[in-house]
PDB file of C-alpha atoms in Angstrom:
ATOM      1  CA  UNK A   1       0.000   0.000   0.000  1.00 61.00           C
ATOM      2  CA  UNK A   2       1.529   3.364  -0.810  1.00 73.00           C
ATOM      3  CA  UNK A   3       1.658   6.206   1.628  1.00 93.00           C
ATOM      4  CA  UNK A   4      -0.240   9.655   1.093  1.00 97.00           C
ATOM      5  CA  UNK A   5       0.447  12.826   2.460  1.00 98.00           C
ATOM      6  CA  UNK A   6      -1.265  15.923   1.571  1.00 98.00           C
ATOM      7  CA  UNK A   7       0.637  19.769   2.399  1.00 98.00           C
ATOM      8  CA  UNK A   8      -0.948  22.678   2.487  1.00 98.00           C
ATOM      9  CA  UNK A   9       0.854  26.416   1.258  1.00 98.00           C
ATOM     10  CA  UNK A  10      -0.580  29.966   1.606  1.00 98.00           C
ATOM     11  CA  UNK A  11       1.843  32.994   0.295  1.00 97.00           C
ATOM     12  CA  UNK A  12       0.783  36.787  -0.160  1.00 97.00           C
ATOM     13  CA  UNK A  13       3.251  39.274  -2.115  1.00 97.00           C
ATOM     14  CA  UNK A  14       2.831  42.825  -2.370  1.00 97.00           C
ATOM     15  CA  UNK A  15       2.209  44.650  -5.564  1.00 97.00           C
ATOM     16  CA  UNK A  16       4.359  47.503  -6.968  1.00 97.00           C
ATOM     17  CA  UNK A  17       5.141  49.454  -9.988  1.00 97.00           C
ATOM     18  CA  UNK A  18       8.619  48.924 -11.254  1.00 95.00           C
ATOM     19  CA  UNK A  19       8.938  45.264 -10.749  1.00 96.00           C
ATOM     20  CA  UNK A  20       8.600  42.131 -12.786  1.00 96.00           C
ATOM     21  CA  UNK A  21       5.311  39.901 -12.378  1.00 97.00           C
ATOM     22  CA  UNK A  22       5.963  36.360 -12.022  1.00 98.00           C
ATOM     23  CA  UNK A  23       3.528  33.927 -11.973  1.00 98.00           C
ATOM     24  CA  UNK A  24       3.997  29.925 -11.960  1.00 98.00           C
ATOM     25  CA  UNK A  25       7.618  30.839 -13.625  1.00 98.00           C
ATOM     26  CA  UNK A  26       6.208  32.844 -16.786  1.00 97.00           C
ATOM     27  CA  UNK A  27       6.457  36.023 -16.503  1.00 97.00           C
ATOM     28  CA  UNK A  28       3.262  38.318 -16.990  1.00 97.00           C
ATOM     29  CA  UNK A  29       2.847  41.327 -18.629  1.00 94.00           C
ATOM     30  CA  UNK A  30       1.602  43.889 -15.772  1.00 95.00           C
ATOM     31  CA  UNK A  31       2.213  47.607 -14.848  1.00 95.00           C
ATOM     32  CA  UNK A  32       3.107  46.179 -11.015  1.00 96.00           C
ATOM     33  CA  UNK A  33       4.764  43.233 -10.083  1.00 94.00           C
ATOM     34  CA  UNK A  34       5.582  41.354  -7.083  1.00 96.00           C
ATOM     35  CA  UNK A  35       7.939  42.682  -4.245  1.00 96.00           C
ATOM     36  CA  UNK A  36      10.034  40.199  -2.299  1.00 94.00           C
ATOM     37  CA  UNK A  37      13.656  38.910  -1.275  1.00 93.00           C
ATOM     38  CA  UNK A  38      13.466  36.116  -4.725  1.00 94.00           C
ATOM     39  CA  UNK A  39      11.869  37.124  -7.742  1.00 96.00           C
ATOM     40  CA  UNK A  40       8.539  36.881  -5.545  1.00 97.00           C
ATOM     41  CA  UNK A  41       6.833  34.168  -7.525  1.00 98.00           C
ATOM     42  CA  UNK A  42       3.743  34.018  -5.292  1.00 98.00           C
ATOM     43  CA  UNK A  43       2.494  30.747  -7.151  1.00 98.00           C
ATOM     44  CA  UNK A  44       6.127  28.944  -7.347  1.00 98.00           C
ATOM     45  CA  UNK A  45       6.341  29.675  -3.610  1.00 98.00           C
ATOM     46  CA  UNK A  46       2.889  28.283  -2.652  1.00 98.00           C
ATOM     47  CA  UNK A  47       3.706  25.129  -4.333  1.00 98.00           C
ATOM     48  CA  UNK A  48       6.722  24.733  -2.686  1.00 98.00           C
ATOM     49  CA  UNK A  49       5.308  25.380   0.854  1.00 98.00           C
ATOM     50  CA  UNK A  50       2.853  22.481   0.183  1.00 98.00           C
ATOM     51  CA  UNK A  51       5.113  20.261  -1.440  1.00 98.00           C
ATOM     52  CA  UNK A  52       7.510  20.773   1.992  1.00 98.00           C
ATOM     53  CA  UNK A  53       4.763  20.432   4.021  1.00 98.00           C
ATOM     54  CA  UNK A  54       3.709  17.385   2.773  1.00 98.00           C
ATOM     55  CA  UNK A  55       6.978  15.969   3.391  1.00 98.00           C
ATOM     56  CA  UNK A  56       7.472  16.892   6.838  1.00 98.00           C
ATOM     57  CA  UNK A  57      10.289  19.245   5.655  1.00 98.00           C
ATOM     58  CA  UNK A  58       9.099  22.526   6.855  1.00 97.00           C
ATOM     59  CA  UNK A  59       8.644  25.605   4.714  1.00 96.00           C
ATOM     60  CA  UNK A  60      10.285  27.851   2.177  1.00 95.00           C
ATOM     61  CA  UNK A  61      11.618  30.300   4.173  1.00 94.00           C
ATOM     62  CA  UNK A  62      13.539  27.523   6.403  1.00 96.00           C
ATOM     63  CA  UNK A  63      15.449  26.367   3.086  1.00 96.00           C
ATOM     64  CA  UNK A  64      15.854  29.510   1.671  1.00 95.00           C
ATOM     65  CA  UNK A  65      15.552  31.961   4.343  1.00 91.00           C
ATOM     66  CA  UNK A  66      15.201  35.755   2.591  1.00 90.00           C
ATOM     67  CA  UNK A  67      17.906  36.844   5.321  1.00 91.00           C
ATOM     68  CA  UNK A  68      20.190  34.925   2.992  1.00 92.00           C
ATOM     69  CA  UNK A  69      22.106  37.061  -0.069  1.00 91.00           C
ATOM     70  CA  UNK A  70      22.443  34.078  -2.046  1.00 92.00           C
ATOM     71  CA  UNK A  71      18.180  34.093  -2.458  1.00 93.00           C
ATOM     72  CA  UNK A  72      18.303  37.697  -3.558  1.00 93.00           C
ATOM     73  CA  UNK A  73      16.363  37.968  -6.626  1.00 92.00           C
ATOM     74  CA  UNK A  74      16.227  34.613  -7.493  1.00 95.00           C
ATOM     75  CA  UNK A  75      14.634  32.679 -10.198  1.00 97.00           C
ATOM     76  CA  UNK A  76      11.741  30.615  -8.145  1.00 97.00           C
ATOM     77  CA  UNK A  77      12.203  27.860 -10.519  1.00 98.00           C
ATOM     78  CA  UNK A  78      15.562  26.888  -8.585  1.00 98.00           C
ATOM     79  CA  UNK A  79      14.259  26.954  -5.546  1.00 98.00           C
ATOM     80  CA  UNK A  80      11.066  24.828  -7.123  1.00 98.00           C
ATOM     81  CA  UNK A  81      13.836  22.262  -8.708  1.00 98.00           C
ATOM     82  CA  UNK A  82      15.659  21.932  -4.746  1.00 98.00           C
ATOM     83  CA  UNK A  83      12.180  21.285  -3.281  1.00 98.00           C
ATOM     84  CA  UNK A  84      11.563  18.614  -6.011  1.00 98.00           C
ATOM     85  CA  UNK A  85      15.112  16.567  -4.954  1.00 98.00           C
ATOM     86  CA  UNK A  86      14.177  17.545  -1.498  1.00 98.00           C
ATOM     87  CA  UNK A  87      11.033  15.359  -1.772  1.00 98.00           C
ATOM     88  CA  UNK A  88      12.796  12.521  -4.115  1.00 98.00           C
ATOM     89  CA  UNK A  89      15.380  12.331  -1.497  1.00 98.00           C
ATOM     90  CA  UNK A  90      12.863  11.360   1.199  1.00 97.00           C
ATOM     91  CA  UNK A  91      10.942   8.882  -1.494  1.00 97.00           C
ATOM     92  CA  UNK A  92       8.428  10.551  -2.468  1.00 98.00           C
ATOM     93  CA  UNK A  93       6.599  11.652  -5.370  1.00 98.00           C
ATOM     94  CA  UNK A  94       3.876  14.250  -6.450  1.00 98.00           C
ATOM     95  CA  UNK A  95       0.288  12.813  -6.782  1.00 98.00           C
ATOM     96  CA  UNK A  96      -1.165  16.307  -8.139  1.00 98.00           C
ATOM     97  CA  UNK A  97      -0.999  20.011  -7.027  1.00 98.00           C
ATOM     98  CA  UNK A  98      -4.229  21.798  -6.789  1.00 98.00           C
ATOM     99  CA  UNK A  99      -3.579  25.649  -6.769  1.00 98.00           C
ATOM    100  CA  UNK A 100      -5.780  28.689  -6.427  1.00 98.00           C
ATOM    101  CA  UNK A 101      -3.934  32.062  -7.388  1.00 98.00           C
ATOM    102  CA  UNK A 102      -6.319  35.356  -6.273  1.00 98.00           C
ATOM    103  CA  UNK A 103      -5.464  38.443  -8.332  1.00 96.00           C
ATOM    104  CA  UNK A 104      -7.554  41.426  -9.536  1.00 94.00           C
ATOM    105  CA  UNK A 105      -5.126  42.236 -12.324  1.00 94.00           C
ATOM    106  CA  UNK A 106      -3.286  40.860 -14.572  1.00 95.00           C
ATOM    107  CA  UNK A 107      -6.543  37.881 -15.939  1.00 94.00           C
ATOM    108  CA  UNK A 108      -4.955  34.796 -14.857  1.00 96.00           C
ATOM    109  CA  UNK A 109      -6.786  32.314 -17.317  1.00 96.00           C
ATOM    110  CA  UNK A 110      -4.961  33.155 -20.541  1.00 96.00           C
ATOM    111  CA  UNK A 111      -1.444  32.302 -18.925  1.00 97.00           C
ATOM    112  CA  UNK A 112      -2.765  29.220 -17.348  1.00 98.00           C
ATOM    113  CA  UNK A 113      -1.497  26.421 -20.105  1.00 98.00           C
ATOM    114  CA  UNK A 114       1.542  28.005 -20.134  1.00 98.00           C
ATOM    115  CA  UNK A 115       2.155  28.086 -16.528  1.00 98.00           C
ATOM    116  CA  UNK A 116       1.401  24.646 -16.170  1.00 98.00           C
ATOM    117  CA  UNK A 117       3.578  23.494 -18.874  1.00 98.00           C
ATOM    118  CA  UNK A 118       6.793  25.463 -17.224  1.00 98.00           C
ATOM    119  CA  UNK A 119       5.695  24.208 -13.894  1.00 98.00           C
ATOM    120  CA  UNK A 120       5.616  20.269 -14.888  1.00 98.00           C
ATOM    121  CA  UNK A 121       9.078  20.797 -16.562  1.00 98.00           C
ATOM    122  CA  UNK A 122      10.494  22.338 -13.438  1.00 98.00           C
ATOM    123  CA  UNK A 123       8.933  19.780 -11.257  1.00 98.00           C
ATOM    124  CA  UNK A 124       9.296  16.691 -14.028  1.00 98.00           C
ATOM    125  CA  UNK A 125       5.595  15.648 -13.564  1.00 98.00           C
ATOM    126  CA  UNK A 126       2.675  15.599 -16.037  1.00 98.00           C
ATOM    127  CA  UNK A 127       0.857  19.018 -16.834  1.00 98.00           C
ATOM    128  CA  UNK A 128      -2.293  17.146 -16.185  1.00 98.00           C
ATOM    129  CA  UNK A 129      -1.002  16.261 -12.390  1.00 98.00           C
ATOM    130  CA  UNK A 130      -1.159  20.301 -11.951  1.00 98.00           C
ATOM    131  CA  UNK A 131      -4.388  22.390 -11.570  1.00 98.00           C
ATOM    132  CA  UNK A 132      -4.435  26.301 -11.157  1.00 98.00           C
ATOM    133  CA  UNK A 133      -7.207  28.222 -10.965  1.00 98.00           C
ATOM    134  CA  UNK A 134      -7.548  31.879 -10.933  1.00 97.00           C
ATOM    135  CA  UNK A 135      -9.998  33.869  -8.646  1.00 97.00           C
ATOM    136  CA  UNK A 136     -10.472  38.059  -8.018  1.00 95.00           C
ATOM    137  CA  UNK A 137     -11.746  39.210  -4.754  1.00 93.00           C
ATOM    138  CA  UNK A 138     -14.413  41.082  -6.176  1.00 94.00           C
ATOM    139  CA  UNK A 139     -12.303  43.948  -5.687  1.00 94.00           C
ATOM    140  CA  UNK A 140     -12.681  43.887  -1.816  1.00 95.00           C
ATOM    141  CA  UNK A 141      -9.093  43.449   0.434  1.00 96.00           C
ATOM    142  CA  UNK A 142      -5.994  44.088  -0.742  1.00 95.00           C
ATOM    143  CA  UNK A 143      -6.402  41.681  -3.560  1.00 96.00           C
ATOM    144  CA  UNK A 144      -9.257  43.732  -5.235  1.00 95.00           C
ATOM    145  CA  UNK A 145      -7.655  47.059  -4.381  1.00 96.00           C
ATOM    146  CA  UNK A 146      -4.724  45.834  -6.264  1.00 95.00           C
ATOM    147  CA  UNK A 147      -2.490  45.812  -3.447  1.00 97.00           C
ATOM    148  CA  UNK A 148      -0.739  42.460  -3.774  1.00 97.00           C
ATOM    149  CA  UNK A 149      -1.811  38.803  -4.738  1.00 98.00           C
ATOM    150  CA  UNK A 150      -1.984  35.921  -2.861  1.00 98.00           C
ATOM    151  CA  UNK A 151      -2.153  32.114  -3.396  1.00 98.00           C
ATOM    152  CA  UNK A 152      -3.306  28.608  -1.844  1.00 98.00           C
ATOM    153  CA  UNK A 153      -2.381  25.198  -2.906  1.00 98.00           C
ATOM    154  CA  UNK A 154      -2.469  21.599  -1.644  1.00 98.00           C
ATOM    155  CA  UNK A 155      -0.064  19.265  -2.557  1.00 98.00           C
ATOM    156  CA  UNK A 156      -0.556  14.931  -2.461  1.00 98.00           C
ATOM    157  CA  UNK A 157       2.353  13.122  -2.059  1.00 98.00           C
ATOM    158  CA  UNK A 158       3.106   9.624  -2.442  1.00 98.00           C
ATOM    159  CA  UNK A 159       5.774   6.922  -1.232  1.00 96.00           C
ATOM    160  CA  UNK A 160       7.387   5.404  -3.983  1.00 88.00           C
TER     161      UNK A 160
END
């Protein structure tokens, strides 16, 4: 009998003008983008958190801790790719990843195909193992005033 575990990520990024928008490692056409210590790729970061989680490995910040130089501005995908052999190393493997991003602005949906693809390269799983879906706030919070963006996701895990 194999052994599930499921993991569980939340993230929030502010939005800025002046900075790049990454999203799920593509990155988005937007007059703000996301502030943070990496290139504050609220989606990669989520998916990591669960995927860590899952594993009993702790969280994103205790791998790559944003007190850390070497983290500054960096690609998410990396840090996606470590989590990855991080999880292999412990003998597991990704069921699926179910993600919600929340954004006013830029429309998710469009990018969505795209993202996945990236992400199941990165992670070397099938696109169809990923699911991201795309919700506004109705322009209530900080979400809907355009403030900054925010993401869930949940993560099964397997033993292989």
């Amino acid at each position: 009998m194999n052994k599930f575990r499921i993991g569980f990520g939340y993230d929030v990024h502010q939005l800025q003008e002046g900075y790049d928008f990454w999203l799920g490692g593509i990155k988005l056409d937007h007059s703000k983008g996301a502030v943070g210590h990496s290139d504050a790729d609220v989606l990669i970061h989520v998916i990591c958190d669960a995927v860590l989680g899952a594993a009993n490995l702790r969280d994103i910040g205790y791998h790559f801790s944003d007190q850390d130089p070497q983290y500054k501005g960096i690609d998410s995908k990396i840090l996606l790719r470590q989590v990855m052999k991080l999880l292999r190393e412990k003998g597991y493997e990704i069921g699926n990843i179910d993600s919600t991003v929340c954004l006013q602005l830029p429309k998710v949906n469009p990018h969505i195909e795209a993202i996945k693809k990236c992400l199941a390269e990165v992670m070397e799983i099938d696109e169809d193992d990923i699911s991201i879906k795309a919700t506004t706030t109705e322009k209530l919070g900080f979400v809907g005033r355009e403030e900054g963006v925010s993401a869930y996701c949940n993560a099964l895990i397997y033993k292989k």
